[in-house]
Short mmCIF file of C-alpha atoms and ligand atoms in Angstrom, two decimals:
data_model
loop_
_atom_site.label_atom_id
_atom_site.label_comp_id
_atom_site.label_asym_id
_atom_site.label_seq_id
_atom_site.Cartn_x
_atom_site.Cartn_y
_atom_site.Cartn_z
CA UNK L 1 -32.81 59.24 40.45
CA UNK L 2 -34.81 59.90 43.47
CA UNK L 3 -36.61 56.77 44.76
CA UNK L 4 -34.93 53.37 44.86
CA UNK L 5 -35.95 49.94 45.78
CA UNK L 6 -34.34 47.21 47.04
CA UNK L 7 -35.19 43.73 46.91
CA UNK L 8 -33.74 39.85 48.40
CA UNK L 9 -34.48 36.90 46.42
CA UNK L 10 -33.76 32.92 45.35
CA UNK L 11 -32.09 31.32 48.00
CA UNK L 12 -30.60 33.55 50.81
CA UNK L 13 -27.29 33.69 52.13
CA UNK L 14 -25.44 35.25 55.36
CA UNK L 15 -24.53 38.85 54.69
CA UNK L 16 -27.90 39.63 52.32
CA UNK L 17 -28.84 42.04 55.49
CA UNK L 18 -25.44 43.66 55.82
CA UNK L 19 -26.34 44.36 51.90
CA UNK L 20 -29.48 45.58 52.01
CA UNK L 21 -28.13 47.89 54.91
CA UNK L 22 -25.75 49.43 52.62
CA UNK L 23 -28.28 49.84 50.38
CA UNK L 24 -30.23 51.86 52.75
CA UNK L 25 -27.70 53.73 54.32
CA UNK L 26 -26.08 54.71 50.88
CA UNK L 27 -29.15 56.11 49.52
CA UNK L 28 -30.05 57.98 52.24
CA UNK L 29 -26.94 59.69 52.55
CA UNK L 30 -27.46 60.73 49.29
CA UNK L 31 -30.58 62.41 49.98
CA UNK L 32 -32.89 59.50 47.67
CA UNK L 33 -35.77 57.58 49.38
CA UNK L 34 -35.38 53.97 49.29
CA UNK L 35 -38.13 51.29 49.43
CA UNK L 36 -37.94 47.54 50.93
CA UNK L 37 -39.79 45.03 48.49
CA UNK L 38 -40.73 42.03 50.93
CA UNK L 39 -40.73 38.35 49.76
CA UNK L 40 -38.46 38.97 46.70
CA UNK L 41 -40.24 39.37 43.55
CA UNK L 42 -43.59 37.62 44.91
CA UNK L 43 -43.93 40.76 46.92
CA UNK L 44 -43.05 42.87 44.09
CA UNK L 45 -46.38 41.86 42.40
CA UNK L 46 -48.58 41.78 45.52
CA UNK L 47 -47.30 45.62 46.12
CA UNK L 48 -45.35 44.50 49.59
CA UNK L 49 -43.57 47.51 49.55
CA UNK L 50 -42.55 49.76 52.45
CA UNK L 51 -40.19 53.20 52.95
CA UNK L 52 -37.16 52.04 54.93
CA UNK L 53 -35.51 54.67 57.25
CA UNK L 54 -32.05 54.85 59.11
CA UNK L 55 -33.22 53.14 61.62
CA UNK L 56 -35.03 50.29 59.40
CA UNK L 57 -31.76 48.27 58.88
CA UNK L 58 -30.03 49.11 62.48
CA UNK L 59 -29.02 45.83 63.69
CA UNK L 60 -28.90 43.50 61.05
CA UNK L 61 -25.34 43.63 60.52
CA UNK L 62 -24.65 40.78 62.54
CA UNK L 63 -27.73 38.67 61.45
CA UNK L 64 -27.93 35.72 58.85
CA UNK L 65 -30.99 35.59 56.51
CA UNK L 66 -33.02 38.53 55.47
CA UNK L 67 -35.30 40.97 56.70
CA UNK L 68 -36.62 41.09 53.43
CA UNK L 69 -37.76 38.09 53.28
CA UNK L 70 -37.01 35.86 50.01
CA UNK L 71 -39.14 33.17 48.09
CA UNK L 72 -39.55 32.13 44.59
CA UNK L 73 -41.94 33.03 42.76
CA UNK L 74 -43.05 31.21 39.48
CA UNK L 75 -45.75 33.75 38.46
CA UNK L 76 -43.04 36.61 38.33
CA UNK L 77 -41.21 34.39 35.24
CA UNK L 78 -44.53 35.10 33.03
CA UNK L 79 -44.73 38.18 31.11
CA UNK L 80 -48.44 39.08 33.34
CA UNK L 81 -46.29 39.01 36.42
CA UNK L 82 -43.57 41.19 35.28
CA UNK L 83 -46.46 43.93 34.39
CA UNK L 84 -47.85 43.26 37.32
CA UNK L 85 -44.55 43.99 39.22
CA UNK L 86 -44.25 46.93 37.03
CA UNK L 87 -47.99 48.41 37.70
CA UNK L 88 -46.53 48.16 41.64
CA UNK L 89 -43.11 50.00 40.83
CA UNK L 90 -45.36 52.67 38.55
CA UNK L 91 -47.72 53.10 41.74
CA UNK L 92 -44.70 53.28 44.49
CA UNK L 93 -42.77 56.17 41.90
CA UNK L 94 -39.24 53.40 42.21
CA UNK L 95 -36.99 54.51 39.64
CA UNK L 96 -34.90 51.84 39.62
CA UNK L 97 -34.56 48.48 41.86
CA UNK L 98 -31.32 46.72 43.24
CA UNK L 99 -31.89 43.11 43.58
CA UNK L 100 -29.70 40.74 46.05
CA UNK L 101 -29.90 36.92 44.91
CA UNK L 102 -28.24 34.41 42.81
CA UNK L 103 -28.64 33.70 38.74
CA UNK L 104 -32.02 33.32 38.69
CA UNK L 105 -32.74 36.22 40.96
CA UNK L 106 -31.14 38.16 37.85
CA UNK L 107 -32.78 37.03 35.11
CA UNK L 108 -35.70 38.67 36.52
CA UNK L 109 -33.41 41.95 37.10
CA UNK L 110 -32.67 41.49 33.47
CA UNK L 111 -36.58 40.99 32.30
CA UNK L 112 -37.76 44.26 34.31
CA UNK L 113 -34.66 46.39 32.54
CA UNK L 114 -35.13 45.14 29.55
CA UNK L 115 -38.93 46.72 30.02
CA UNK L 116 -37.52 49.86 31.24
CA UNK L 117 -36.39 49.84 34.55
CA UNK L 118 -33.62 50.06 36.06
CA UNK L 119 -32.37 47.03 38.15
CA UNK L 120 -28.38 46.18 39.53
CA UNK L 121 -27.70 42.74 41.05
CA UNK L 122 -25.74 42.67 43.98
CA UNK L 123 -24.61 38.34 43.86
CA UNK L 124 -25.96 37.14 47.25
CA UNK L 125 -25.61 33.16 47.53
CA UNK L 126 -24.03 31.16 49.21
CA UNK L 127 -22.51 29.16 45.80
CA UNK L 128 -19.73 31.08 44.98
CA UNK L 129 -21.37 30.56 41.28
CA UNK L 130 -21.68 34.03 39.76
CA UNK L 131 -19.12 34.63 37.32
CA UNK L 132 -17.68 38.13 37.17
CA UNK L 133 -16.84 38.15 41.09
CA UNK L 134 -14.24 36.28 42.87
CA UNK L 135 -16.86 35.85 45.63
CA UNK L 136 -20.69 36.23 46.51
CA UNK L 137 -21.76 37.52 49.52
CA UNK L 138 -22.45 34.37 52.18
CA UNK L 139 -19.69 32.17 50.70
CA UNK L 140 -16.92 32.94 53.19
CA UNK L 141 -19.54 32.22 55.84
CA UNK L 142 -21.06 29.03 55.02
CA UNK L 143 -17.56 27.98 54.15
CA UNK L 144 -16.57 28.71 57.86
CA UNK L 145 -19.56 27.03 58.56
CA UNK L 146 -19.08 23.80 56.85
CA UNK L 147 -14.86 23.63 58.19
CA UNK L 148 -16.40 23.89 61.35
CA UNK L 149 -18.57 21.02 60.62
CA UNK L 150 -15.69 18.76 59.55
CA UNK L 151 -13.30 19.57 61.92
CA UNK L 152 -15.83 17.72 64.43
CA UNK L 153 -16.44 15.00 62.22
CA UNK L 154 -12.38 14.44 61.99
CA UNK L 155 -12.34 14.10 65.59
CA UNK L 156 -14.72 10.98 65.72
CA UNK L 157 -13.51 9.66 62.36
CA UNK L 158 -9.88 9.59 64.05
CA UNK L 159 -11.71 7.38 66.61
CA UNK L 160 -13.49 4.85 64.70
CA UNK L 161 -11.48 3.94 62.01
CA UNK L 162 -13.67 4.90 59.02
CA UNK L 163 -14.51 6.80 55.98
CA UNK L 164 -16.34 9.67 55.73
CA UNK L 165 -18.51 10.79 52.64
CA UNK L 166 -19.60 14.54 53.67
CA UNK L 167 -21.97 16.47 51.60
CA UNK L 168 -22.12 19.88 51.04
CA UNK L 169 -23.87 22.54 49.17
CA UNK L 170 -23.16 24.59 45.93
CA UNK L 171 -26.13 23.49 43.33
CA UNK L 172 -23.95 22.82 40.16
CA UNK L 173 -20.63 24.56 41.41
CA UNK L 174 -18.01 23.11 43.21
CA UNK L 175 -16.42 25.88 44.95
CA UNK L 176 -17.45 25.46 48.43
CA UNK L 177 -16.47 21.77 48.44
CA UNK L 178 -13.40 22.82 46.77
CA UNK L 179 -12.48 25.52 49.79
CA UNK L 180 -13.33 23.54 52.68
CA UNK L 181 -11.36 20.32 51.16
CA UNK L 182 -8.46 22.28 50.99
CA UNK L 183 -9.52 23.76 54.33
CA UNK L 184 -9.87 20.70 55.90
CA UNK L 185 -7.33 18.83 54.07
CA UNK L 186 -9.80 16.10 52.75
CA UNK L 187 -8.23 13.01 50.99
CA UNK L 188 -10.79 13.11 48.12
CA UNK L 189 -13.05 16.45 46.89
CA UNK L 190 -15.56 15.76 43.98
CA UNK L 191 -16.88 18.94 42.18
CA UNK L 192 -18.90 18.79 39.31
CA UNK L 193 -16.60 20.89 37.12
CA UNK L 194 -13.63 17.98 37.29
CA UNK L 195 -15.33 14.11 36.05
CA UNK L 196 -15.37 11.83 38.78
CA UNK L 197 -12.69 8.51 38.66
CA UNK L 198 -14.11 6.59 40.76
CA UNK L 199 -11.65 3.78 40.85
CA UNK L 200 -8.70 6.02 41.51
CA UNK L 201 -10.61 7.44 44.48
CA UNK L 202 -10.99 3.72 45.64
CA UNK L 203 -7.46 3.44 44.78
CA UNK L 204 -6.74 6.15 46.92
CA UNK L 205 -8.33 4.82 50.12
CA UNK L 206 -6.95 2.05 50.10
CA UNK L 207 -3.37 3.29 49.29
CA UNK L 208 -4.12 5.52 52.94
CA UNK L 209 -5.53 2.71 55.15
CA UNK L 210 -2.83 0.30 54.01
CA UNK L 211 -0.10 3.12 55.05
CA UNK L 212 -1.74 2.73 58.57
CA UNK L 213 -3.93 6.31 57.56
CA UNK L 214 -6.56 6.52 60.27
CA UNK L 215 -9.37 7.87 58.48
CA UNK L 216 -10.30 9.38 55.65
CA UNK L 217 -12.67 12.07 54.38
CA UNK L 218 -14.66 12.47 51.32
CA UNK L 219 -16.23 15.84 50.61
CA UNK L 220 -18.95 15.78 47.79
CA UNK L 221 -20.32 18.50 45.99
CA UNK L 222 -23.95 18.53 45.72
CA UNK L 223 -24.21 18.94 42.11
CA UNK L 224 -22.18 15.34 41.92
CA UNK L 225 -24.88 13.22 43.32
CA UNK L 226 -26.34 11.90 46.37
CA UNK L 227 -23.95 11.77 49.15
CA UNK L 228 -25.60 8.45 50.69
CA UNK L 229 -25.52 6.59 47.09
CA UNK L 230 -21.83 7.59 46.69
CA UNK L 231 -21.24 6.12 50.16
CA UNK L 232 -22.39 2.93 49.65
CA UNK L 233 -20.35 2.73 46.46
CA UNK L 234 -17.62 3.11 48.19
CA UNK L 235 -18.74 0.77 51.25
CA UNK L 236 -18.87 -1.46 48.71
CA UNK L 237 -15.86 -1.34 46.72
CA UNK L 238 -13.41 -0.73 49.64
CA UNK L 239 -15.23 -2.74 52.09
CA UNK L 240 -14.04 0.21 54.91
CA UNK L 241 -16.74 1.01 57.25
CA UNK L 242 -18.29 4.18 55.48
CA UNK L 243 -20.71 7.00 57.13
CA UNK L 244 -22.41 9.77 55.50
CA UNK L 245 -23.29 13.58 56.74
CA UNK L 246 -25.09 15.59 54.28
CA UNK L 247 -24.27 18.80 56.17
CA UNK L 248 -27.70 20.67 54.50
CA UNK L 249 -29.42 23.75 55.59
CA UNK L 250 -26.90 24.69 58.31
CA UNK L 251 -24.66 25.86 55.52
CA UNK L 252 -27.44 28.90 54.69
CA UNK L 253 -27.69 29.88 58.13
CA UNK L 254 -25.63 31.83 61.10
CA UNK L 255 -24.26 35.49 61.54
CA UNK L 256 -22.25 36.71 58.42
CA UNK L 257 -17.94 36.21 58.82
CA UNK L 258 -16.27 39.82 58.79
CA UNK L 259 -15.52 39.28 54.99
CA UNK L 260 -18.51 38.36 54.39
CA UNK L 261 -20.07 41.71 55.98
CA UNK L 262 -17.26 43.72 54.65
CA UNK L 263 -17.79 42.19 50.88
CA UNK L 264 -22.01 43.32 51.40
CA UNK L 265 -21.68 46.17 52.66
CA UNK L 266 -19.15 47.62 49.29
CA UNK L 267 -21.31 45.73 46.92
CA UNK L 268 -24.54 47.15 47.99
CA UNK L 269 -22.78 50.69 48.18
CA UNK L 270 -21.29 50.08 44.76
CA UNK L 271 -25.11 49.00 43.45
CA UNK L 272 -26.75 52.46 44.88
CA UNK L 273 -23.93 54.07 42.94
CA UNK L 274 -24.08 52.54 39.58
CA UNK L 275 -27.80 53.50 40.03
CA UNK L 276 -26.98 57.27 40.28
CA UNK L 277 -24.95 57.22 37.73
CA UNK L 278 -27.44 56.30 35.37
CA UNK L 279 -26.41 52.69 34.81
CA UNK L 280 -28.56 49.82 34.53
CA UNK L 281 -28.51 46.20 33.79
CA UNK L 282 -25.46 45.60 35.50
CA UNK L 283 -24.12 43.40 37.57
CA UNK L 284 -21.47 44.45 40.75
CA UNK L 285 -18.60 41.88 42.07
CA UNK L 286 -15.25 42.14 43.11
CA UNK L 287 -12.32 41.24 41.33
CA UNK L 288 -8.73 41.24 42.89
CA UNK L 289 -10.47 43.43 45.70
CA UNK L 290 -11.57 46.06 43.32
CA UNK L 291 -15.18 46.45 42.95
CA UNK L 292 -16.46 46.29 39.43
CA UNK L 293 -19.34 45.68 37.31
CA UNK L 294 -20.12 43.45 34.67
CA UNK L 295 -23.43 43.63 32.11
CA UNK L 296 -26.25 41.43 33.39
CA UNK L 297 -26.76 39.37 29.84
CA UNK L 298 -22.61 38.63 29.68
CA UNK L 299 -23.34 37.57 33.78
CA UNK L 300 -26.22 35.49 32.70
CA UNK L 301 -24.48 33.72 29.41
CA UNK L 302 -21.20 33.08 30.80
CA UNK L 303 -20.64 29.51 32.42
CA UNK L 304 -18.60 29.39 35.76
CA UNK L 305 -15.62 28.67 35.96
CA UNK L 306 -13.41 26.52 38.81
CA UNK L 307 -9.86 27.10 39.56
CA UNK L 308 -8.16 24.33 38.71
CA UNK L 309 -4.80 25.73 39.96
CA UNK L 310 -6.50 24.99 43.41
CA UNK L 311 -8.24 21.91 42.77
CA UNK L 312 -4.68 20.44 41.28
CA UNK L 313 -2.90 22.12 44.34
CA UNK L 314 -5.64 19.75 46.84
CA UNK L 315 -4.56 16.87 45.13
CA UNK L 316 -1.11 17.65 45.24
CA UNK L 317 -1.79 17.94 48.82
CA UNK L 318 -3.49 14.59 49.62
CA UNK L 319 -1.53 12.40 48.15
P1 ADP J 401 -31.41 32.31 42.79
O1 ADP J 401 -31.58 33.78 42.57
O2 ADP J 401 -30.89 32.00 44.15
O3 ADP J 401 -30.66 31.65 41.66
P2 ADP J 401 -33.93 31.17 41.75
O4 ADP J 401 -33.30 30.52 40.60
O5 ADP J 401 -34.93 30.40 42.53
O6 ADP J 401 -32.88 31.67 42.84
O7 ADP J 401 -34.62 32.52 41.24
C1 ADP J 401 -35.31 33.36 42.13
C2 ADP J 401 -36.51 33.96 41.45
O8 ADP J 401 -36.12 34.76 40.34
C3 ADP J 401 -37.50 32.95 40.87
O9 ADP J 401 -38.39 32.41 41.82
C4 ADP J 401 -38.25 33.82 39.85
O10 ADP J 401 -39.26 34.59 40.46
C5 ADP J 401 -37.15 34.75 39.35
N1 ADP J 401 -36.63 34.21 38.07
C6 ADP J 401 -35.85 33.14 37.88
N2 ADP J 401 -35.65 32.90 36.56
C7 ADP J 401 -36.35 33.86 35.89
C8 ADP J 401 -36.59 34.16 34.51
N3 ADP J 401 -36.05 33.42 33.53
N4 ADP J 401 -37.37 35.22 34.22
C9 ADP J 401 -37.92 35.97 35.20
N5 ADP J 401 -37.76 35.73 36.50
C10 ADP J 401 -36.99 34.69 36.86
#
């Protein structure tokens, strides 16, 4: 294999540059020519599609988002847009493409294989929700992000007297609420994966402000429902004074945590390899901080799993 491509897609995620450095770098050093695809696979079609040099990805390291550019691209999920994406690879010479998103970003990997080319997917998102890795690239970051969020929110909830119902990201997973609870040492975390008892998390608040607790904090997954509506719930079944932060797009953003960089920069490596090797349809993770690789169907098919050795350790915790 002698020409590459490498794309960002889906949502991004801090770290997808330190990847698509690797990427770069790796190929180069082994003597292949590597392409950027702009604007994930949107750009694929519309032939966005530039050489990238050394001195292309010199620093991005250190910077959240993508150079790449991502978007979504509805067009690319109809069998005209994957030929069109495939006229552009044809035109370009790519042998084979390496593709940096979440789930959905894959499917797409898996449509264009399927169809005779190539792809690896390196899991960029901020979720944690990839199964076959212990961790996607941007999760240790926007887990930083959203500790550093409640440690300030602690500090005027110790003031007031009052609950706090804090929302954060992770689509249908729970992991990053799960993290920063036990992070942050939240009296209640609600992830999708465990059903939500409401009255025992009533229960539990007022068991804490009758011990003389000062405050108490309530972090929500976003794939359990509207932080505001679960707020007033609670307003109105404990009758405690109750405020709501739905922490949002801040979570995406800032530069990538050392781990973070670290995790990118071996994934996209590992991705360039698997590629000149011969492999395709694969997916790369790590795994008890080996790096591995998983096929991109079992990736796709597989549900995602929690670890409830954690989630029964944070209750343990906040009793
Ligand atoms: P993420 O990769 O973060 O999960 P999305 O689910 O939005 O993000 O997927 C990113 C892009 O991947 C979509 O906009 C679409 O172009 C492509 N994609 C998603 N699902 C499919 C599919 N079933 N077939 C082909 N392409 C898909």
């Amino acid at each position: 294999m002698k020409k590459i491509g490498v794309l960002t897609s889906g949502g991004d995620s801090p770290g997808m540059n330190a990847a698509v450095r690797a990427v770069v770098r790796k190929a180069i050093f082994h003597e292949m020519e590597v392409y950027g695809v702009y604007n994930g696979y949107q750009g694929l079609m519309e032939g966005n599609i530039k050489r990238m040099e050394l001195g292309s990805v010199g620093d991005i390291i250190q910077r959240g988002g993508t150079i790449l550019y991502s978007a979504r691209s509805e067009e690319f999920k109809t069998e005209e847009g994957q030929q069109k994406a495939i006229e552009q690879l044809n035109k370009f010479g790519i042998e084979g493409l390496i593709v940096i998103g979440g789930d959905g970003s894959f499917r797409g990997a898996e449509k264009l294989t399927q169809k005779g080319y190539p792809c690896i997917g390196v899991p960029g998102t901020i979720d944690n929700d990839i199964p076959g890795t212990d961790f996607t690239i941007g999760f240790d970051t926007a887990l930083n992000t959203v500790i550093d969020a409640i440690d300030k929110i602690r500090d005027t909830a110790t003031s007031h007297e009052r609950t706090y119902v804090v929302e954060v990201m992770g689509r249908n997973a729970g992991d990053l609420a799960l993290w920063a609870g036990l992070a942050d040492g939240a009296e209640t975390i609600l992830i999708p994966e465990q059903p939500d008892d409401f009255d025992s998390v009533v229960r539990k608040l007022k068991r804490g402000h009758d011990r003389g607790k000062k405050h108490s904090i309530i972090i929500l997954a976003e794939g359990v429902g509207n932080g505001f509506a679960y707020g007033k719930r609670i307003e109105e079944a404990t009758d405690m004074e109750t405020r709501v932060t739905i922490l949002g797009h801040i979570q995406r953003g800032g530069s990538p945590t050392g781990f973070d960089r670290v995790l990118a920069s071996r994934l996209g490596a590992k991705a360039v390899d698997l590629l000149l090797d011969g492999k395709a349809g694969r997916v790369v993770g790590i795994q008890n901080n080996k790096l591995v690789d998983h096929d991109i169907v079992q990736i796709l098919t597989q549900p995602h799993k929690i670890d409830l050795d954690m989630y029964k350790l944070s209750n343990e915790l906040s009793i």
